[in-house]
Short mmCIF file of C-alpha atoms and ligand atoms in Angstrom, two decimals:
data_model
loop_
_atom_site.label_atom_id
_atom_site.label_comp_id
_atom_site.label_asym_id
_atom_site.label_seq_id
_atom_site.Cartn_x
_atom_site.Cartn_y
_atom_site.Cartn_z
CA MET A 58 35.01 -7.51 5.25
CA ASP A 59 34.95 -5.74 1.89
CA ALA A 60 32.13 -4.83 -0.47
CA ILE A 61 33.74 -6.14 -3.41
CA GLU A 62 33.82 -9.75 -1.61
CA VAL A 63 30.35 -9.64 -1.12
CA ILE A 64 29.19 -8.27 -4.65
CA ARG A 65 31.35 -11.52 -6.38
CA ALA A 66 30.03 -13.72 -4.18
CA LYS A 67 26.39 -12.73 -4.92
CA ARG A 68 26.88 -12.37 -8.69
CA ASP A 69 28.61 -15.94 -8.51
CA GLY A 70 25.26 -17.33 -7.26
CA ARG A 71 26.94 -18.11 -3.69
CA GLU A 72 24.85 -17.97 -0.50
CA LEU A 73 25.70 -14.56 1.54
CA SER A 74 26.72 -15.88 4.99
CA ASP A 75 25.41 -13.99 8.29
CA GLU A 76 28.50 -11.82 9.15
CA GLN A 77 28.42 -10.44 5.72
CA ILE A 78 24.50 -9.65 5.20
CA ALA A 79 24.68 -7.78 8.66
CA TRP A 80 28.01 -5.75 7.87
CA VAL A 81 27.50 -4.85 4.39
CA VAL A 82 23.72 -3.22 5.44
CA ASP A 83 25.36 -1.50 8.39
CA ALA A 84 28.21 -0.28 6.23
CA TYR A 85 26.08 0.82 3.81
CA THR A 86 23.76 2.62 6.41
CA ARG A 87 26.77 4.56 7.75
CA GLY A 88 27.80 5.37 3.87
CA GLU A 89 30.97 3.15 4.01
CA VAL A 90 29.36 1.11 1.16
CA ALA A 91 28.74 3.45 -1.38
CA ASP A 92 25.43 3.76 -3.47
CA GLU A 93 27.15 2.16 -6.60
CA GLN A 94 28.36 -0.72 -4.68
CA MET A 95 25.50 -1.31 -3.30
CA SER A 96 23.45 -0.90 -6.52
CA SER A 97 25.42 -3.35 -7.93
CA LEU A 98 25.33 -5.76 -5.24
CA ALA A 99 21.17 -5.24 -5.60
CA MET A 100 21.29 -6.08 -9.01
CA ALA A 101 22.89 -9.49 -8.07
CA ILE A 102 20.20 -10.51 -5.64
CA LEU A 103 17.72 -9.30 -8.44
CA LEU A 104 19.18 -11.80 -10.68
CA ASN A 105 20.60 -15.00 -8.15
CA GLY A 106 18.08 -13.96 -5.75
CA MET A 107 18.45 -15.17 -1.84
CA GLY A 108 17.56 -18.03 0.39
CA ARG A 109 15.20 -17.61 3.49
CA ARG A 110 18.12 -17.72 6.05
CA GLU A 111 19.68 -14.33 3.97
CA ILE A 112 16.30 -12.99 3.61
CA GLY A 113 15.79 -13.54 7.19
CA ARG A 114 19.28 -11.83 8.20
CA TRP A 115 18.84 -9.07 5.28
CA THR A 116 15.49 -8.14 6.81
CA GLU A 117 17.23 -8.17 10.70
CA ALA A 118 19.95 -6.33 9.42
CA MET A 119 17.47 -3.36 8.35
CA ILE A 120 15.66 -3.68 11.78
CA ARG A 121 18.69 -3.28 13.71
CA SER A 122 19.57 -0.25 11.13
CA GLY A 123 16.90 1.72 13.55
CA SER A 124 14.52 1.32 16.30
CA ARG A 125 11.72 -0.87 17.10
CA MET A 126 8.36 0.82 18.52
CA ASP A 127 6.92 -1.12 21.33
CA TRP A 128 3.04 -0.96 22.21
CA SER A 129 3.42 -3.53 25.28
CA VAL A 130 2.25 -0.33 27.34
CA LEU A 131 -1.32 -0.62 25.61
CA ASP A 132 -3.85 -3.16 27.60
CA ARG A 133 -5.49 -4.68 24.31
CA PRO A 134 -3.64 -6.57 21.37
CA THR A 135 -2.28 -4.51 18.22
CA THR A 136 -2.85 -5.57 14.61
CA ASP A 137 -2.08 -3.99 11.28
CA LYS A 138 -2.63 -4.68 7.33
CA HIS A 139 -0.12 -3.86 4.47
CA SER A 140 -1.01 -3.58 0.74
CA THR A 141 1.34 -3.37 -1.74
CA GLY A 142 -0.47 -1.08 -3.79
CA GLY A 143 -3.38 -0.69 -6.26
CA VAL A 144 -5.15 1.64 -7.90
CA GLY A 145 -8.46 2.94 -5.76
CA ASP A 146 -7.06 1.03 -3.02
CA LYS A 147 -8.22 3.48 -0.16
CA ILE A 148 -8.90 0.09 2.01
CA THR A 149 -6.41 1.48 5.01
CA LEU A 150 -8.83 4.44 6.00
CA PRO A 151 -11.91 2.94 6.71
CA LEU A 152 -10.30 -0.60 7.58
CA ALA A 153 -8.36 1.24 10.98
CA PRO A 154 -10.94 3.18 12.19
CA LEU A 155 -13.28 -0.27 11.75
CA VAL A 156 -10.87 -2.34 13.38
CA ALA A 157 -10.06 -0.02 16.10
CA ALA A 158 -14.05 0.07 16.99
CA CYS A 159 -14.11 -3.73 17.34
CA GLY A 160 -11.59 -4.27 19.76
CA ALA A 161 -7.84 -3.72 18.82
CA TYR A 162 -5.62 -0.81 18.46
CA VAL A 163 -3.76 -0.37 14.86
CA PRO A 164 -0.80 1.67 14.59
CA GLN A 165 -0.23 2.14 11.01
CA LEU A 166 2.47 3.81 9.58
CA SER A 167 2.22 4.28 6.22
CA GLY A 168 3.49 6.06 2.95
CA ARG A 169 2.85 8.65 0.11
CA GLY A 170 2.04 7.48 -3.34
CA LEU A 171 5.26 7.15 -6.49
CA GLY A 172 3.87 6.44 -9.61
CA HIS A 173 0.81 5.21 -10.53
CA THR A 174 -0.68 3.46 -7.34
CA GLY A 175 -1.52 6.19 -4.52
CA GLY A 176 -0.32 6.62 -0.82
CA THR A 177 -2.56 6.98 2.48
CA LEU A 178 -0.98 9.76 3.69
CA ASP A 179 -1.51 11.74 0.50
CA LYS A 180 -5.26 10.76 0.48
CA LEU A 181 -5.56 11.38 4.37
CA GLU A 182 -3.62 14.93 3.69
CA SER A 183 -6.91 16.47 1.74
CA ILE A 184 -8.54 16.51 4.83
CA PRO A 185 -7.88 20.09 5.78
CA GLY A 186 -5.33 20.50 8.80
CA TRP A 187 -4.68 16.72 9.12
CA ARG A 188 -0.92 15.85 9.96
CA ALA A 189 1.07 12.70 8.99
CA SER A 190 3.97 13.53 10.95
CA LEU A 191 3.43 12.51 14.75
CA SER A 192 6.14 11.68 17.57
CA ASN A 193 6.28 8.09 19.43
CA ASP A 194 4.08 9.96 22.43
CA GLU A 195 1.59 11.29 19.83
CA MET A 196 1.25 8.13 18.01
CA LEU A 197 0.39 6.61 21.67
CA ALA A 198 -1.87 9.56 22.62
CA VAL A 199 -3.87 9.09 19.16
CA LEU A 200 -3.84 5.09 19.74
CA ARG A 201 -5.01 5.87 23.35
CA GLU A 202 -7.84 8.16 22.19
CA ALA A 203 -9.30 6.82 18.67
CA GLY A 204 -8.18 3.06 19.20
CA ALA A 205 -6.11 3.56 15.69
CA VAL A 206 -3.25 5.74 14.06
CA ILE A 207 -2.08 6.37 10.41
CA CYS A 208 1.16 8.15 9.89
CA ALA A 209 4.31 8.67 8.19
CA ALA A 210 7.38 6.27 9.58
CA GLY A 211 9.67 8.38 11.42
CA ASP A 212 13.48 8.57 10.11
CA GLY A 213 14.57 6.38 13.06
CA LEU A 214 12.35 3.34 11.51
CA ALA A 215 14.31 0.89 9.07
CA PRO A 216 16.58 3.83 7.71
CA ALA A 217 18.90 1.42 5.88
CA ASP A 218 15.57 0.40 3.63
CA LYS A 219 14.57 4.09 3.24
CA LYS A 220 18.02 4.65 1.79
CA LEU A 221 17.84 1.37 -0.48
CA TYR A 222 14.57 1.87 -1.39
CA ALA A 223 15.53 5.12 -3.01
CA LEU A 224 18.49 3.62 -4.51
CA ARG A 225 16.39 0.74 -6.18
CA ASP A 226 13.98 3.07 -7.78
CA VAL A 227 16.89 4.88 -9.54
CA THR A 228 18.76 1.48 -10.51
CA GLY A 229 16.10 -0.91 -11.72
CA THR A 230 16.49 -2.93 -8.76
CA VAL A 231 12.58 -2.91 -7.47
CA GLU A 232 11.15 -6.42 -8.92
CA SER A 233 12.95 -8.45 -7.04
CA ILE A 234 10.84 -10.43 -4.33
CA PRO A 235 13.84 -10.89 -1.58
CA LEU A 236 14.56 -6.89 -1.84
CA ILE A 237 10.85 -6.24 -1.85
CA ALA A 238 9.58 -8.62 0.68
CA SER A 239 12.63 -7.88 3.42
CA SER A 240 11.92 -3.90 2.41
CA ILE A 241 8.20 -4.24 3.89
CA MET A 242 8.61 -6.66 6.56
CA SER A 243 11.59 -4.38 7.88
CA LYS A 244 9.51 -1.64 8.15
CA LYS A 245 6.13 -3.68 9.90
CA ILE A 246 8.46 -5.97 12.14
CA ALA A 247 10.29 -2.53 13.41
CA GLU A 248 6.77 -0.88 13.56
CA GLY A 249 6.09 -3.09 16.43
CA THR A 250 2.69 -4.60 15.76
CA GLY A 251 1.77 -8.13 17.22
CA ALA A 252 -0.28 -9.45 14.10
CA LEU A 253 0.08 -8.30 10.71
CA VAL A 254 -2.58 -8.88 7.50
CA LEU A 255 -1.05 -8.60 4.25
CA ASP A 256 -2.81 -7.71 1.32
CA VAL A 257 -0.87 -8.85 -2.17
CA LYS A 258 -2.16 -7.14 -5.07
CA VAL A 259 -2.56 -9.14 -8.31
CA GLY A 260 -3.14 -7.68 -11.90
CA SER A 261 -2.17 -4.80 -14.23
CA GLY A 262 -2.46 -1.86 -11.35
CA ALA A 263 -0.32 -4.00 -9.12
CA PHE A 264 3.82 -4.53 -8.60
CA MET A 265 2.75 -8.01 -9.06
CA LYS A 266 0.98 -8.82 -12.47
CA ASP A 267 0.51 -12.77 -12.03
CA VAL A 268 -0.77 -15.06 -9.47
CA ASP A 269 2.51 -17.11 -9.08
CA ALA A 270 4.83 -14.49 -8.46
CA ALA A 271 2.13 -12.60 -6.35
CA ARG A 272 2.07 -15.96 -4.15
CA GLU A 273 5.94 -16.48 -4.12
CA LEU A 274 6.33 -12.68 -2.59
CA ALA A 275 3.03 -13.45 -0.32
CA ARG A 276 4.66 -16.76 1.21
CA THR A 277 8.17 -15.03 1.66
CA MET A 278 6.59 -12.24 3.85
CA VAL A 279 4.19 -14.64 5.92
CA ASP A 280 7.51 -16.40 6.87
CA LEU A 281 9.40 -13.50 7.84
CA GLY A 282 6.82 -12.20 10.02
CA THR A 283 6.64 -15.44 11.51
CA ASP A 284 10.28 -16.03 11.95
CA HIS A 285 9.99 -12.63 14.21
CA GLY A 286 7.24 -13.52 16.18
CA VAL A 287 4.58 -11.40 14.27
CA THR A 288 1.18 -13.43 13.64
CA THR A 289 1.03 -12.76 9.61
CA VAL A 290 -1.63 -13.93 6.97
CA ALA A 291 -1.66 -12.94 3.71
CA LEU A 292 -4.73 -12.33 0.96
CA LEU A 293 -4.18 -12.39 -2.85
CA THR A 294 -6.38 -9.93 -3.92
CA ALA A 295 -7.50 -8.38 -7.21
CA MET A 296 -5.92 -5.53 -9.07
CA ASP A 297 -7.05 -6.34 -12.45
CA ARG A 298 -9.65 -3.44 -12.40
CA PRO A 299 -9.47 -0.58 -9.88
CA LEU A 300 -11.08 -0.87 -6.24
CA GLY A 301 -14.23 0.85 -6.02
CA LEU A 302 -15.86 3.89 -7.66
CA ALA A 303 -13.04 6.64 -6.94
CA VAL A 304 -9.53 7.04 -7.98
CA GLY A 305 -7.77 10.11 -6.78
CA ASN A 306 -6.83 11.59 -2.99
CA ALA A 307 -9.80 13.05 -1.85
CA LEU A 308 -12.36 11.18 -4.00
CA GLU A 309 -11.26 8.07 -1.80
CA VAL A 310 -11.67 10.07 1.24
CA GLU A 311 -15.12 10.60 0.21
CA GLU A 312 -15.81 6.96 -0.85
CA SER A 313 -14.14 5.62 2.55
CA ILE A 314 -16.61 8.12 4.61
CA GLU A 315 -19.57 6.24 2.26
CA VAL A 316 -18.22 3.04 3.64
CA LEU A 317 -17.77 3.38 7.23
CA SER A 318 -21.58 5.61 6.66
CA GLY A 319 -22.82 1.69 6.17
CA GLY A 320 -22.52 2.45 2.49
CA GLY A 321 -20.40 2.40 -0.16
CA PRO A 322 -19.21 0.00 -3.29
CA SER A 323 -19.44 -3.67 -3.00
CA ASP A 324 -16.27 -4.65 -3.46
CA VAL A 325 -14.90 -1.94 -1.24
CA VAL A 326 -17.10 -3.11 1.66
CA GLU A 327 -16.63 -7.00 1.00
CA LEU A 328 -12.89 -6.52 1.09
CA THR A 329 -12.59 -4.07 4.24
CA VAL A 330 -15.01 -6.50 5.92
CA ARG A 331 -12.66 -9.16 5.22
CA LEU A 332 -9.28 -7.90 6.04
CA ALA A 333 -10.90 -6.52 9.45
CA ARG A 334 -11.82 -9.80 10.67
CA GLU A 335 -8.60 -11.33 9.28
CA MET A 336 -6.30 -9.00 11.47
CA LEU A 337 -8.94 -9.30 14.56
CA ALA A 338 -8.04 -13.31 14.15
CA ALA A 339 -4.68 -12.83 13.88
CA ALA A 340 -4.74 -10.72 16.95
CA GLY A 341 -7.07 -13.12 18.97
CA VAL A 342 -9.93 -10.65 19.50
CA SER A 343 -13.10 -11.68 19.17
CA GLY A 344 -14.77 -8.84 20.18
CA LYS A 345 -17.64 -6.75 18.00
CA ASP A 346 -18.18 -8.46 14.39
CA PRO A 347 -16.70 -5.78 11.52
CA GLU A 348 -20.47 -5.90 9.42
CA ALA A 349 -21.83 -4.39 12.96
CA ALA A 350 -19.79 -1.62 13.36
CA LEU A 351 -20.07 -0.14 9.92
CA LYS A 352 -23.82 -0.37 10.27
CA ASP A 353 -24.08 0.87 14.11
CA GLY A 354 -21.88 3.72 13.53
CA SER A 355 -18.80 2.73 15.99
CA ALA A 356 -16.43 2.56 13.23
CA MET A 357 -17.18 6.16 11.96
CA ASP A 358 -16.79 7.29 15.78
CA ALA A 359 -13.89 5.71 15.78
CA TRP A 360 -12.94 7.67 12.37
CA ARG A 361 -14.05 10.59 13.63
CA ARG A 362 -11.76 10.55 16.68
CA MET A 363 -8.56 9.62 14.75
CA ILE A 364 -8.73 12.58 12.45
CA THR A 365 -9.50 14.97 15.33
CA ALA A 366 -6.51 14.11 16.74
CA GLN A 367 -4.61 14.03 14.34
CA GLY A 368 -5.86 17.74 13.72
CA GLY A 369 -8.10 17.40 10.88
CA ASP A 370 -11.43 18.34 10.60
CA PRO A 371 -14.22 15.62 9.67
CA ASP A 372 -16.37 17.89 8.91
CA ALA A 373 -14.69 20.38 6.45
CA LYS A 374 -15.28 20.30 2.86
CA LEU A 375 -13.04 18.29 0.93
CA PRO A 376 -11.02 19.88 -1.92
CA LYS A 377 -12.67 19.76 -5.20
CA ALA A 378 -10.75 20.01 -8.71
CA PRO A 379 -12.84 22.89 -11.04
CA GLU A 380 -12.22 20.79 -14.42
CA THR A 381 -14.19 18.00 -15.36
CA LEU A 382 -14.19 15.71 -18.29
CA GLU A 383 -17.06 12.99 -19.17
CA ILE A 384 -15.96 9.73 -20.78
CA THR A 385 -18.95 8.00 -22.41
CA ALA A 386 -19.54 4.70 -23.66
CA PRO A 387 -18.98 4.12 -27.57
CA SER A 388 -21.40 1.11 -27.91
CA SER A 389 -23.99 -0.33 -26.18
CA GLY A 390 -23.27 -3.60 -24.52
CA VAL A 391 -20.91 -4.96 -21.47
CA LEU A 392 -17.72 -3.21 -19.88
CA ALA A 393 -15.79 -6.02 -20.76
CA ARG A 394 -12.64 -4.70 -19.49
CA LEU A 395 -11.56 -1.43 -17.74
CA ASP A 396 -7.83 -1.73 -16.72
CA ALA A 397 -6.36 -0.84 -13.16
CA TYR A 398 -3.09 0.22 -14.78
CA GLY A 399 -4.90 2.49 -17.25
CA VAL A 400 -6.95 4.27 -14.85
CA GLY A 401 -4.19 4.76 -12.25
CA LEU A 402 -2.17 6.31 -14.59
CA ALA A 403 -4.68 8.49 -15.93
CA ALA A 404 -5.17 9.82 -12.43
CA TRP A 405 -1.34 10.02 -11.80
CA ARG A 406 -1.76 12.22 -14.93
CA LEU A 407 -4.35 14.24 -13.76
CA GLY A 408 -2.41 15.32 -10.72
CA ALA A 409 -3.70 12.56 -8.08
CA GLY A 410 0.42 11.35 -7.99
CA ARG A 411 3.64 12.46 -8.48
CA ALA A 412 6.66 12.13 -10.46
CA ARG A 413 9.19 12.23 -7.90
CA LYS A 414 9.40 12.34 -3.97
CA GLU A 415 9.23 16.39 -3.56
CA ASP A 416 6.21 16.70 -6.05
CA SER A 417 3.17 17.89 -4.40
CA VAL A 418 -0.09 16.24 -5.04
CA SER A 419 -3.74 17.75 -6.37
CA PHE A 420 -6.27 16.70 -3.78
CA GLY A 421 -9.44 17.16 -5.88
CA ALA A 422 -7.99 15.46 -9.15
CA GLY A 423 -8.72 11.97 -10.22
CA VAL A 424 -11.19 9.85 -11.84
CA THR A 425 -14.81 8.70 -10.75
CA LEU A 426 -15.75 5.46 -12.60
CA HIS A 427 -19.71 5.17 -13.52
CA ALA A 428 -19.73 1.45 -14.49
CA LYS A 429 -17.63 -1.47 -13.43
CA PRO A 430 -16.47 -4.67 -15.44
CA GLY A 431 -19.62 -6.65 -16.05
CA ASP A 432 -21.76 -4.25 -16.16
CA THR A 433 -24.33 -3.11 -19.10
CA VAL A 434 -23.98 0.07 -20.11
CA ARG A 435 -25.80 2.17 -23.15
CA GLU A 436 -24.15 3.70 -25.97
CA GLY A 437 -23.45 7.91 -24.57
CA GLN A 438 -23.69 6.48 -21.07
CA PRO A 439 -21.12 8.29 -19.07
CA LEU A 440 -18.25 5.54 -18.05
CA MET A 441 -15.91 7.95 -16.21
CA THR A 442 -15.70 11.32 -14.95
CA LEU A 443 -12.06 12.71 -15.37
CA HIS A 444 -11.08 15.53 -12.45
CA ALA A 445 -8.18 17.88 -12.89
CA ASP A 446 -6.79 21.43 -11.68
CA ASP A 447 -5.98 22.36 -14.92
CA PRO A 448 -7.98 21.27 -18.42
CA ASP A 449 -4.42 20.93 -20.16
CA ARG A 450 -3.86 17.71 -18.42
CA PHE A 451 -6.97 15.68 -19.87
CA THR A 452 -5.02 15.04 -23.06
CA ARG A 453 -2.71 12.93 -21.53
CA ALA A 454 -4.92 11.51 -19.18
CA LEU A 455 -6.95 10.17 -22.18
CA GLN A 456 -3.82 8.94 -24.23
CA ALA A 457 -3.58 6.70 -20.92
CA LEU A 458 -6.96 5.27 -20.92
CA ASP A 459 -6.75 4.79 -24.92
CA GLY A 460 -7.25 0.95 -25.07
CA ALA A 461 -7.99 0.55 -20.94
CA TYR A 462 -11.80 -0.10 -21.67
CA GLU A 463 -13.67 -1.91 -23.80
CA VAL A 464 -17.54 -2.38 -24.47
CA ALA A 465 -18.21 -5.70 -25.83
CA GLY A 466 -20.81 -7.81 -27.21
CA THR A 467 -23.22 -9.61 -24.15
CA SER A 468 -20.48 -11.86 -23.36
CA GLY A 469 -19.05 -11.25 -19.76
CA PRO A 470 -15.38 -10.50 -18.68
CA SER A 471 -13.24 -13.11 -17.29
CA LEU A 472 -12.26 -11.19 -14.06
CA LEU A 473 -10.05 -12.18 -11.05
CA PRO A 474 -11.74 -13.54 -7.84
CA LEU A 475 -11.76 -10.58 -5.39
CA VAL A 476 -10.01 -12.88 -2.86
CA ILE A 477 -8.06 -15.08 -4.89
CA ASP A 478 -6.25 -17.03 -1.94
CA ARG A 479 -5.05 -16.61 1.28
CA LEU A 480 -1.75 -17.93 3.13
CA THR A 481 -0.99 -18.36 6.56
CA ALA A 482 2.53 -19.75 8.63
N1 URA B 767 7.09 -1.05 -0.83
C1 URA B 767 8.26 -1.17 -0.13
O1 URA B 767 8.32 -0.58 0.82
N2 URA B 767 9.59 -1.54 -0.81
C2 URA B 767 9.38 -2.54 -1.76
O2 URA B 767 10.41 -2.59 -2.04
C3 URA B 767 8.14 -2.16 -2.94
C4 URA B 767 7.00 -1.85 -1.99
#
């Protein structure tokens, strides 16, 4: 086989054969196919697409590039959730221990943030002592102890995706539905979960800006999961405004703890409970109801066990940024718009996110919201508080928020419903 032949086939709009796909993914992982050849092929895939068979084979080849985890030693079903990423999306934090408290195991491999969306591992690392890197044996021990584990994927899991994702990031080839779907699903299938719920975000703060593109991505991923024996369900959910009231690492941990204590913002609670019910149903577990587990403290107990088992101190004080700046309502009326992307970009510029993989994040930086779209506000009332380690960061954060919010007359905004659609096999 040769790489140029494979590139030409996709460039000319032809389907790749099973053999071509298996070969090119394997040869790229081994370094036999060069980065410039794979970036050319990725661009041809972005422009000409792939059919269901091709996406399935591509995903299979990426899974085969590494090891596949196996949780069959556990005595209860496993279930997991994956979000395509959004602003203020801390749902994994309360969700994993909540589902564990309701009777299923949650082995969750998560990532760090890049760009304006935060990463689950960055958020959890704001808890003093908490460790993201665990061996497979340690993962199993935490699962047995707490019912849930959230940690970084090891190098052995879908290494082809690791290499290809880094290449796509710098060659303008991230935004391809076949490549996004195969990237996400190769990791989730290799993780060995029996059931999977996908939270596909839609709106300015998400990868997918419109509902039709999000639905196509969700359909592709549900089909991939189903074809690989994983019970897979997808929800399309709103990301036109931030989720909850906290955006930033430690700020989001704090809000997650409020949810686990039976409080928290209504949209975060509603989505956490909905996703928990979907995860339990997909795994065939009909134990305790998630709403009850939030109220009776059992989800909080699972959280404390999970954090402690990974070296963290659930009672430790979380980092706080020393500098704050308040933004107030310019007039009285209704908060008609609060753009997710603008708030995410502001939090990132305040130090909550990173520009390059090797950068560190500020745990205390971010944005606290005091009003959400649809709320009535008075002139001069605080709309949000910016948090940073260094006051020099405020100028660029304020630029990101310029035009991102609007106080209008009396008419309410037209918002996407929190849960827009649900897709199954
Ligand atoms: N997340 C992934 O893991 N892969 C993509 O391609 C996009 C988002």
